Amino acid sequence: MHPIIIFSKMDFSQSNLFGYIEDLQELTIIERPVRRSLKTPEEIERLTVDEELSDIERAVYLLSSGQDIQGTSVVANLPVLMRQNPADTLRRVLPKIREVLHIAGVEMQLTAAVSFLTVLQEESVSIHTYSHSFLHIILQNLEHRDAGVSNAWLETLLAVIEALPKETIRHEILNPLVSKAQLSQTLQSRLVSCKIMGKLANKFEAHIIKREILPLVKSLCQDVEYEVRTCMCRQLEHIAQGIGTELTKTVVLPELIELARDEGSSVRLAAFETLVNLLDMFDADDRSQTVLPLVKSFCEKSFKADESILVSLSFHLGKLCNGLYGIFTPEQHLRFLEFYKKLSTLGLQQENGHNDNQLQLQTLEQEKKYISVRKNCAYNFPAMIVFVDPKNFHLELYSIFFCLCHDPEVPVRYTMAISFYEVAKLLNSGVYAIHKELVTLLQDESLEVLDALVGHLPEILELMINGGENSGSESKLLSIPDLIPALTTAEQRAATSLKWRTHEKLLQKYACLPHIISSDQIYYRFLHRMLTIILTNNVLPVQKAAARTLCVYLRYNRKQEQRHEVIQKLIEQLGQGKSYWNRLRFLDTCEFIMELFSKSFFCKYFFLPVLELTHDPVANVRMKLCYLLPKVKSTLKIPTDKHLLQQLELCIRKLLCQEKDKDVLTIVKRTVLELDRMEISVDAFQKRFYENDLLDQEKERQEHLLLEMEQLEKEKQQNEGRSANVNDKMFEKKRRDSKTSSVLTKSITLSVPGSSSCTSAGKEDKKSKLVRSQSFSTQALHPKYSNIDKCPNKSSATGYTSSVSGMGKSCMLSFSDDSFRSHSTGNSGNSAFPSSSSSRNLFNSADQKNNGNKESQSRKMSM
């Protein structure tokens, strides 16, 4: 049957044969470049080097007679040669490199610049030797005709200047710089001179800079080429930091003012940015009389004739507003705030405009610029909150915050997501005002926005819960009503995307939720989702992140029933799962459990399920288990866990005797040696385990505290249930008492005169006895839950059960809260015998007849 199926699927028609031939021709075309690249025997002979040559001799030979690719390899290997044999390298190899660089190509030039910088950073030779051997080669190649090569050598030179002594800099760099900065030199030479002067300003004293560098600076600021003026303008910031405040005010500020009025837009832009960066060096008079008018003119021109400065202005606006804050009048303060608001919505007003083709083209040309402006406004939003004061946020900036968080462009929303944490910190107690925007960004359609927000999600949620106006006695979820749906939606969108790193990051950050929302919400909305991700996801980092977050949720779960359910699912669906992949994840989960929980918790629930995997049919599972066994053994305490230690030793013996896989057996033998060297901690404190024991004791104390809190919550709920039903039960008791009193009325009236007054007085006594019996029943009846948790009221429960030890176990289980309370409160006798009346209905009718006289007699005495 199989050959028939195969031949039935093959088609030998003429068209298909031509298709096969074309495919073969394509394969030959792909192979041709490979065949052409093969070397001939003559070329191989020419590229072959004698193996007996030393590294230095081989390098000299390749630089002298080799090809360019071999010379480039030698230059790239220069730092290694300098580490091995610096003297011979400087004497024989470096002169050859200097000769070759004159005629070398771009690749070798770039490689040489990087190698020279590496030799400087590794300090293979002294700085004096380096400047004597390498500095001249660097200076010779600064004016290379290729701009990329020239910039590479310039970066190397600037790094060298940081390490050179002043005298060497002055003689080798500063003196030649005077001639290189002249107008007669090339454009490339003058641009290099500008950058070098910015670096030299921090190397000399102010008087040397004033005498030798500032004249060159003024000359280059007035250069005929706008590229030179722009480059020199950007270096004025470094020069101002070198010469101090006084010279900056008298020399640098006038140059900046002149450059700010330059005809070239790039020069004006550089002057504006340098002016903003130097605001701290100007006093109040300079800011108010010189800087502020200049900035106002920039703002006015940006929307009219000079839009090239608009992006830079929006980027520096936050720093500018806070730098000039002290000199603003209220009118100027409001004007700059309105200017920021206008920039924040720039380009959004034209969406419903006309359909003219010219306007559409203009919008397309300016769209990227407007997006950059709004993105810069989002970047400066925290600074603008400081500018208007966080108290005025809702009145002044909330509308802009809303617009930026709902901006149609992803880069703007991405920037808002990054700065969201800073905004929340600044708002402090008023952070609740932006909870809707948090939910909006969590549900954003772009995963980039979600990834940016998740970075500080735990801190943001903590501020929302603890710093919001609604924090306090109310529920945590009231502060952010839509938080849980937003978090679940974000996780589902990340899970369905291909960006698994965002999903992993999200799951890691979700470990903060036990401090944010209630345990029940986590159990029903997140905990089972984590288990599903472990079972179904195909990305290992995502599975591990979900496993750790699941263990955190289990650690802070406050209901033992839910904890037992999760533990059972972990053991059954992971530890005993059909897929070996799930069993591997079970071992990862056990590692997290050992990290987060106490030793006793792990030994109680997970120790034996882990040991069962020693019989796993898959070698990889057994191998991973062997790596985990030392950690498993470290959870034991002697003598409490002596039986578990015996089980561990038994499993190891079986592995040694029955293991057939060579790799697993090797790891088992190695693990056995490691286990033999391990010391097991005992129940009592020991010095060598003191810190670990304290940490484990703290974990165990917290786990017991959760059990106690759960028990107290149950008691509280039961007490509330009893108090809610007390009126109905009182009515029923009165009805029962009325029936009993109707029977005994005659005997009571005959024996005790004036019974009506005594009856009214007994009603008050019944109320007090009701409260006492209710509190007693609360203490006595809760031990029926002791098989789930250890109850702190165990002593009282034991006393109660011992008092009814004469009854059978079935009789004890037949007690109910209602029956116990009704009989104890219904009895009008002495309250010192609550158990006699409550146990009366447990006996047969014959016993009731025999004891009838005694009961009636006690009733008469009490009446």
Short mmCIF file of C-alpha atoms in Angstrom, two decimals, residues 239-659:
data_model
loop_
_atom_site.label_atom_id
_atom_site.label_comp_id
_atom_site.label_asym_id
_atom_site.label_seq_id
_atom_site.Cartn_x
_atom_site.Cartn_y
_atom_site.Cartn_z
CA ILE A 239 34.63 75.81 28.09
CA ALA A 240 32.33 77.67 30.52
CA GLN A 241 32.76 74.93 33.10
CA GLY A 242 36.54 75.28 32.77
CA ILE A 243 36.82 79.06 33.03
CA GLY A 244 34.30 79.67 35.85
CA THR A 245 31.32 81.96 36.40
CA GLU A 246 32.97 85.36 35.94
CA LEU A 247 34.59 84.66 32.59
CA THR A 248 31.46 82.88 31.43
CA LYS A 249 29.41 86.00 32.10
CA THR A 250 31.85 88.33 30.35
CA VAL A 251 33.06 86.12 27.47
CA VAL A 252 30.77 83.18 26.80
CA LEU A 253 27.36 84.83 27.31
CA PRO A 254 27.92 87.59 24.70
CA GLU A 255 29.02 84.96 22.18
CA LEU A 256 25.92 82.91 22.91
CA ILE A 257 23.63 85.91 22.45
CA GLU A 258 25.23 86.68 19.11
CA LEU A 259 25.04 83.06 17.97
CA ALA A 260 21.38 82.90 19.03
CA ARG A 261 20.68 85.55 16.34
CA ASP A 262 22.71 83.74 13.69
CA GLU A 263 21.30 83.29 10.21
CA GLY A 264 21.81 79.53 10.34
CA SER A 265 19.04 77.58 12.05
CA SER A 266 21.43 74.89 13.32
CA VAL A 267 23.59 77.60 14.94
CA ARG A 268 20.57 79.12 16.68
CA LEU A 269 19.51 75.70 17.87
CA ALA A 270 22.96 74.97 19.30
CA ALA A 271 23.04 78.37 21.02
CA PHE A 272 19.62 77.79 22.59
CA GLU A 273 20.53 74.34 23.94
CA THR A 274 23.86 75.59 25.33
CA LEU A 275 22.07 78.51 26.97
CA VAL A 276 19.61 76.18 28.70
CA ASN A 277 22.41 73.90 29.93
CA LEU A 278 24.29 76.90 31.41
CA LEU A 279 21.32 78.38 33.31
CA ASP A 280 22.80 77.40 36.68
CA MET A 281 25.89 79.54 36.02
CA PHE A 282 23.91 82.77 35.46
CA ASP A 283 22.63 84.99 38.27
CA ALA A 284 19.10 86.36 38.57
CA ASP A 285 19.91 89.57 36.70
CA ASP A 286 21.36 87.74 33.71
CA ARG A 287 18.39 85.40 33.65
CA SER A 288 15.78 88.15 33.77
CA GLN A 289 17.50 90.70 31.52
CA THR A 290 19.26 88.48 28.98
CA VAL A 291 18.11 84.87 29.02
CA LEU A 292 14.36 85.36 29.50
CA PRO A 293 13.86 87.77 26.57
CA LEU A 294 15.90 85.44 24.38
CA VAL A 295 13.79 82.44 25.37
CA LYS A 296 10.57 84.38 24.78
CA SER A 297 11.70 85.26 21.26
CA PHE A 298 12.51 81.61 20.62
CA CYS A 299 9.03 80.58 21.74
CA GLU A 300 7.38 83.19 19.54
CA LYS A 301 9.41 82.32 16.44
CA SER A 302 8.98 78.59 16.86
CA PHE A 303 5.34 78.66 15.68
CA LYS A 304 5.80 81.34 13.01
CA ALA A 305 8.97 81.29 10.95
CA ASP A 306 11.41 78.94 12.66
CA GLU A 307 9.92 75.52 13.33
CA SER A 308 13.34 73.83 13.34
CA ILE A 309 13.80 74.84 16.99
CA LEU A 310 10.38 73.54 18.04
CA VAL A 311 11.51 69.97 18.84
CA SER A 312 14.48 71.17 20.88
CA LEU A 313 12.35 73.75 22.68
CA SER A 314 9.80 71.13 23.69
CA PHE A 315 12.58 68.85 24.94
CA HIS A 316 14.21 71.52 27.16
CA LEU A 317 11.01 73.27 28.24
CA GLY A 318 10.77 71.53 31.62
CA LYS A 319 14.34 72.39 32.54
CA LEU A 320 13.86 75.89 31.23
CA CYS A 321 10.67 76.60 33.21
CA ASN A 322 12.15 75.35 36.48
CA GLY A 323 15.43 77.17 35.85
CA LEU A 324 13.64 80.50 35.35
CA TYR A 325 10.95 79.85 37.96
CA GLY A 326 12.21 82.42 40.44
CA ILE A 327 12.07 85.36 38.03
CA PHE A 328 8.68 84.64 36.44
CA THR A 329 5.83 87.03 37.05
CA PRO A 330 2.38 85.41 37.42
CA GLU A 331 1.58 86.46 33.86
CA GLN A 332 4.79 84.93 32.49
CA HIS A 333 4.20 81.78 34.54
CA LEU A 334 0.76 81.40 32.99
CA ARG A 335 2.09 82.16 29.50
CA PHE A 336 4.73 79.43 29.64
CA LEU A 337 2.18 76.98 31.02
CA GLU A 338 -0.18 77.75 28.15
CA PHE A 339 2.73 77.36 25.75
CA TYR A 340 3.40 73.87 27.14
CA LYS A 341 -0.27 72.96 26.80
CA LYS A 342 -0.23 74.11 23.20
CA LEU A 343 2.81 71.98 22.44
CA SER A 344 1.22 68.95 24.13
CA THR A 345 -1.65 68.92 21.63
CA LEU A 346 0.31 70.12 18.61
CA GLY A 347 -0.87 68.44 15.42
CA LEU A 348 -4.03 66.98 16.92
CA GLN A 349 -6.27 69.92 16.03
CA GLN A 350 -5.81 69.41 12.29
CA GLU A 351 -7.26 65.91 12.17
CA ASN A 352 -10.74 67.22 11.20
CA GLY A 353 -9.44 69.86 8.83
CA HIS A 354 -9.92 70.34 5.10
CA ASN A 355 -9.05 67.72 2.51
CA ASP A 356 -6.91 70.00 0.41
CA ASN A 357 -3.96 68.15 -1.15
CA GLN A 358 -1.49 70.84 -0.21
CA LEU A 359 -2.57 70.75 3.41
CA GLN A 360 -2.30 66.94 3.41
CA LEU A 361 1.23 67.10 2.06
CA GLN A 362 2.15 69.71 4.64
CA THR A 363 0.68 67.52 7.38
CA LEU A 364 2.65 64.51 6.20
CA GLU A 365 5.86 66.51 6.21
CA GLN A 366 5.27 67.87 9.70
CA GLU A 367 3.75 64.75 11.24
CA LYS A 368 7.03 63.30 12.54
CA LYS A 369 8.01 66.67 13.96
CA TYR A 370 4.71 67.05 15.78
CA ILE A 371 4.96 63.52 17.20
CA SER A 372 8.45 64.33 18.50
CA VAL A 373 7.14 67.51 20.11
CA ARG A 374 4.32 65.69 21.94
CA LYS A 375 6.74 62.95 22.95
CA ASN A 376 9.04 65.58 24.47
CA CYS A 377 6.09 67.10 26.30
CA ALA A 378 5.34 63.67 27.78
CA TYR A 379 8.99 63.42 28.81
CA ASN A 380 8.81 66.81 30.57
CA PHE A 381 5.48 66.18 32.30
CA PRO A 382 6.99 65.43 35.77
CA ALA A 383 9.00 68.66 35.55
CA MET A 384 5.85 70.60 34.70
CA ILE A 385 4.10 69.14 37.78
CA VAL A 386 6.88 70.65 39.87
CA PHE A 387 6.46 73.89 37.93
CA VAL A 388 2.74 74.26 38.73
CA ASP A 389 2.93 72.54 42.20
CA PRO A 390 1.34 69.09 42.69
CA LYS A 391 -1.55 70.68 44.60
CA ASN A 392 -2.69 72.37 41.37
CA PHE A 393 -2.32 69.27 39.21
CA HIS A 394 -5.99 68.51 38.79
CA LEU A 395 -6.83 72.10 37.90
CA GLU A 396 -3.89 72.90 35.60
CA LEU A 397 -2.46 69.71 34.11
CA TYR A 398 -4.93 66.84 34.39
CA SER A 399 -6.50 67.56 30.99
CA ILE A 400 -3.04 67.48 29.36
CA PHE A 401 -2.19 64.28 31.23
CA PHE A 402 -5.39 62.72 29.89
CA CYS A 403 -4.60 63.78 26.32
CA LEU A 404 -1.03 62.47 26.44
CA CYS A 405 -2.13 59.10 27.86
CA HIS A 406 -4.74 58.81 25.08
CA ASP A 407 -2.50 60.18 22.32
CA PRO A 408 -3.01 58.40 18.96
CA GLU A 409 0.75 57.81 18.55
CA VAL A 410 2.53 54.97 20.35
CA PRO A 411 5.80 56.89 21.12
CA VAL A 412 3.85 59.49 23.10
CA ARG A 413 1.96 56.91 25.16
CA TYR A 414 5.18 54.93 25.61
CA THR A 415 6.90 57.98 27.11
CA MET A 416 3.94 58.59 29.41
CA ALA A 417 4.11 54.97 30.58
CA ILE A 418 7.80 55.38 31.39
CA SER A 419 7.23 58.59 33.37
CA PHE A 420 4.03 57.36 35.08
CA TYR A 421 5.89 56.30 38.22
CA GLU A 422 7.55 59.72 38.57
CA VAL A 423 4.16 61.40 38.20
CA ALA A 424 2.66 59.13 40.86
CA LYS A 425 5.48 59.92 43.29
CA LEU A 426 5.05 63.66 42.79
CA LEU A 427 1.28 63.54 43.33
CA ASN A 428 1.71 61.57 46.58
CA SER A 429 -1.64 61.71 48.40
CA GLY A 430 -3.44 62.87 45.26
CA VAL A 431 -2.30 59.89 43.20
CA TYR A 432 -5.85 58.53 43.09
CA ALA A 433 -6.65 61.20 40.49
CA ILE A 434 -4.73 59.29 37.79
CA HIS A 435 -6.04 55.77 38.47
CA LYS A 436 -8.18 55.82 35.31
CA GLU A 437 -5.12 56.55 33.17
CA LEU A 438 -3.30 53.64 34.82
CA VAL A 439 -6.11 51.32 33.78
CA THR A 440 -6.06 52.83 30.28
CA LEU A 441 -2.32 52.24 29.82
CA LEU A 442 -2.63 48.69 31.16
CA GLN A 443 -5.19 48.03 28.43
CA ASP A 444 -3.22 49.83 25.70
CA GLU A 445 -3.22 48.14 22.31
CA SER A 446 0.57 48.43 22.02
CA LEU A 447 2.68 45.97 23.99
CA GLU A 448 5.54 48.48 24.02
CA VAL A 449 3.42 50.78 26.17
CA LEU A 450 2.53 47.90 28.48
CA ASP A 451 6.18 46.85 28.76
CA ALA A 452 7.18 50.41 29.70
CA LEU A 453 4.47 50.63 32.37
CA VAL A 454 5.17 47.21 33.89
CA GLY A 455 8.74 48.19 34.77
CA HIS A 456 7.55 50.09 37.86
CA LEU A 457 4.12 48.47 38.25
CA PRO A 458 4.65 47.23 41.87
CA GLU A 459 5.72 50.69 43.03
CA ILE A 460 2.83 52.36 41.17
CA LEU A 461 0.23 50.01 42.65
CA GLU A 462 1.68 50.46 46.13
CA LEU A 463 1.37 54.23 45.78
CA MET A 464 -2.18 53.84 44.48
CA ILE A 465 -3.23 51.67 47.42
CA ASN A 466 -1.35 53.32 50.27
CA GLY A 467 -1.16 56.93 49.09
CA GLY A 468 -4.58 57.35 47.57
CA GLU A 469 -7.39 59.32 49.14
CA ASN A 470 -9.53 56.19 49.58
CA SER A 471 -6.92 54.20 51.47
CA GLY A 472 -7.74 53.28 55.04
CA SER A 473 -10.65 51.36 56.42
CA GLU A 474 -12.26 50.70 53.05
CA SER A 475 -11.43 47.77 50.82
CA LYS A 476 -8.25 47.93 48.80
CA LEU A 477 -10.09 47.38 45.55
CA LEU A 478 -12.25 50.48 46.03
CA SER A 479 -9.29 52.73 45.22
CA ILE A 480 -8.88 51.22 41.73
CA PRO A 481 -12.23 49.68 40.71
CA ASP A 482 -11.14 48.38 37.30
CA LEU A 483 -7.68 47.19 38.34
CA ILE A 484 -8.27 43.42 38.28
CA PRO A 485 -9.94 43.33 34.82
CA ALA A 486 -7.16 45.56 33.47
CA LEU A 487 -4.44 43.30 34.89
CA THR A 488 -6.04 40.14 33.53
CA THR A 489 -6.54 41.74 30.11
CA ALA A 490 -2.91 42.86 30.01
CA GLU A 491 -1.67 39.36 30.83
CA GLN A 492 -3.89 37.74 28.21
CA ARG A 493 -2.74 40.16 25.52
CA ALA A 494 0.89 39.54 26.39
CA ALA A 495 0.29 35.77 26.33
CA THR A 496 -1.23 35.83 22.85
CA SER A 497 1.59 37.93 21.40
CA LEU A 498 5.00 36.77 20.20
CA LYS A 499 6.83 39.03 22.68
CA TRP A 500 7.47 36.45 25.37
CA ARG A 501 9.93 38.69 27.22
CA THR A 502 7.13 41.16 27.92
CA HIS A 503 4.96 38.28 29.14
CA GLU A 504 7.76 37.03 31.40
CA LYS A 505 8.34 40.51 32.82
CA LEU A 506 4.62 40.92 33.44
CA LEU A 507 4.36 37.64 35.34
CA GLN A 508 7.37 38.53 37.47
CA LYS A 509 5.85 41.89 38.43
CA TYR A 510 2.48 40.30 39.23
CA ALA A 511 4.13 38.73 42.27
CA CYS A 512 3.40 42.03 44.06
CA LEU A 513 -0.38 41.49 43.97
CA PRO A 514 -0.70 39.84 47.43
CA HIS A 515 0.23 43.23 48.90
CA ILE A 516 -2.30 45.02 46.69
CA ILE A 517 -5.52 43.00 46.45
CA SER A 518 -7.26 40.39 48.59
CA SER A 519 -6.33 36.73 48.79
CA ASP A 520 -9.67 35.59 47.36
CA GLN A 521 -9.32 37.85 44.32
CA ILE A 522 -5.88 36.44 43.64
CA TYR A 523 -7.16 32.88 44.06
CA TYR A 524 -10.08 33.23 41.67
CA ARG A 525 -8.53 35.57 39.06
CA PHE A 526 -4.77 34.94 38.98
CA LEU A 527 -3.64 31.80 40.79
CA HIS A 528 -5.30 29.27 38.50
CA ARG A 529 -4.17 31.31 35.50
CA MET A 530 -0.55 30.86 36.61
CA LEU A 531 -1.05 27.12 36.82
CA THR A 532 -2.55 27.10 33.33
CA ILE A 533 0.48 28.99 31.97
CA ILE A 534 2.83 26.45 33.52
CA LEU A 535 0.90 23.60 31.92
CA THR A 536 0.25 25.06 28.46
CA ASN A 537 2.87 27.69 27.62
CA ASN A 538 5.80 26.65 25.45
CA VAL A 539 8.39 29.22 26.57
CA LEU A 540 10.57 28.07 29.45
CA PRO A 541 11.31 31.55 31.00
CA VAL A 542 7.59 32.32 30.96
CA GLN A 543 6.81 29.01 32.67
CA LYS A 544 9.41 29.63 35.36
CA ALA A 545 8.14 33.17 35.96
CA ALA A 546 4.58 31.84 36.31
CA ALA A 547 5.78 29.09 38.67
CA ARG A 548 7.54 31.53 40.98
CA THR A 549 4.59 33.93 41.03
CA LEU A 550 2.28 30.99 41.77
CA CYS A 551 4.44 30.07 44.76
CA VAL A 552 4.25 33.67 45.99
CA TYR A 553 0.46 33.56 45.73
CA LEU A 554 0.42 30.26 47.61
CA ARG A 555 2.71 31.73 50.26
CA TYR A 556 0.28 34.56 51.06
CA ASN A 557 -2.99 32.66 50.59
CA ARG A 558 -5.07 32.93 53.77
CA LYS A 559 -7.33 29.87 53.41
CA GLN A 560 -5.93 26.44 54.07
CA GLU A 561 -8.58 24.75 51.96
CA GLN A 562 -7.43 26.73 48.93
CA ARG A 563 -3.78 26.06 49.74
CA HIS A 564 -4.42 22.32 49.93
CA GLU A 565 -6.24 22.43 46.61
CA VAL A 566 -3.34 24.19 44.88
CA ILE A 567 -0.76 21.86 46.43
CA GLN A 568 -2.76 18.85 45.28
CA LYS A 569 -2.98 20.21 41.73
CA LEU A 570 0.75 20.89 41.65
CA ILE A 571 1.49 17.32 42.68
CA GLU A 572 -1.09 15.67 40.45
CA GLN A 573 -0.88 17.81 37.29
CA LEU A 574 2.84 18.62 37.40
CA GLY A 575 4.63 16.08 39.57
CA GLN A 576 2.52 13.18 38.31
CA GLY A 577 1.75 14.63 34.88
CA LYS A 578 1.91 12.57 31.72
CA SER A 579 4.33 14.93 30.00
CA TYR A 580 7.91 14.83 31.23
CA TRP A 581 8.02 18.58 30.54
CA ASN A 582 5.45 19.11 33.30
CA ARG A 583 7.46 16.96 35.70
CA LEU A 584 10.53 19.08 35.00
CA ARG A 585 8.51 22.20 35.80
CA PHE A 586 7.41 20.54 39.03
CA LEU A 587 11.04 20.37 40.10
CA ASP A 588 11.48 24.06 39.22
CA THR A 589 8.41 24.86 41.31
CA CYS A 590 9.83 22.89 44.23
CA GLU A 591 12.98 25.03 44.07
CA PHE A 592 10.85 28.15 44.42
CA ILE A 593 8.93 26.56 47.30
CA MET A 594 12.17 25.82 49.14
CA GLU A 595 13.15 29.46 48.61
CA LEU A 596 9.87 31.01 49.79
CA PHE A 597 8.51 28.58 52.39
CA SER A 598 9.87 27.06 55.57
CA LYS A 599 11.63 23.71 55.68
CA SER A 600 8.78 22.06 57.55
CA PHE A 601 6.27 23.15 54.88
CA PHE A 602 8.32 21.61 52.09
CA CYS A 603 8.92 18.41 54.02
CA LYS A 604 5.22 18.10 54.86
CA TYR A 605 3.84 18.45 51.33
CA PHE A 606 6.54 18.10 48.68
CA PHE A 607 9.39 15.97 50.02
CA LEU A 608 7.95 12.56 49.16
CA PRO A 609 6.43 13.63 45.78
CA VAL A 610 9.87 14.84 44.76
CA LEU A 611 11.48 11.54 45.75
CA GLU A 612 8.92 9.65 43.68
CA LEU A 613 10.54 11.09 40.56
CA THR A 614 13.61 8.91 41.15
CA HIS A 615 11.57 6.20 39.36
CA ASP A 616 10.71 8.51 36.43
CA PRO A 617 11.05 6.80 33.04
CA VAL A 618 12.69 9.87 31.43
CA ALA A 619 16.40 10.30 32.08
CA ASN A 620 16.26 14.11 31.95
CA VAL A 621 13.82 14.19 34.86
CA ARG A 622 16.00 11.91 36.97
CA MET A 623 19.04 13.98 36.05
CA LYS A 624 17.38 17.23 37.12
CA LEU A 625 16.24 15.57 40.34
CA CYS A 626 19.82 14.53 41.13
CA TYR A 627 20.94 18.15 40.82
CA LEU A 628 18.13 19.13 43.21
CA LEU A 629 18.79 16.49 45.88
CA PRO A 630 21.34 18.56 47.91
CA LYS A 631 18.75 21.33 48.31
CA VAL A 632 16.14 18.74 49.23
CA LYS A 633 18.38 17.30 51.92
CA SER A 634 19.06 20.77 53.35
CA THR A 635 15.35 21.05 54.29
CA LEU A 636 15.59 18.17 56.78
CA LYS A 637 15.91 18.55 60.53
CA ILE A 638 17.07 15.83 62.88
CA PRO A 639 15.45 14.05 64.71
CA THR A 640 12.06 15.34 63.49
CA ASP A 641 12.60 14.31 59.86
CA LYS A 642 14.57 11.16 60.48
CA HIS A 643 12.08 9.01 58.54
CA LEU A 644 12.35 11.34 55.54
CA LEU A 645 16.13 11.07 55.64
CA GLN A 646 15.78 7.30 55.50
CA GLN A 647 13.52 7.60 52.47
CA LEU A 648 16.08 9.85 50.77
CA GLU A 649 18.90 7.39 51.41
CA LEU A 650 16.77 4.53 50.12
CA CYS A 651 16.04 6.38 46.87
CA ILE A 652 19.72 7.15 46.36
CA ARG A 653 20.63 3.48 46.86
CA LYS A 654 18.05 2.48 44.26
CA LEU A 655 19.47 5.02 41.82
CA LEU A 656 22.97 3.69 42.33
CA CYS A 657 21.88 0.08 41.86
CA GLN A 658 19.22 0.37 39.16
CA GLU A 659 20.23 3.38 37.05
#
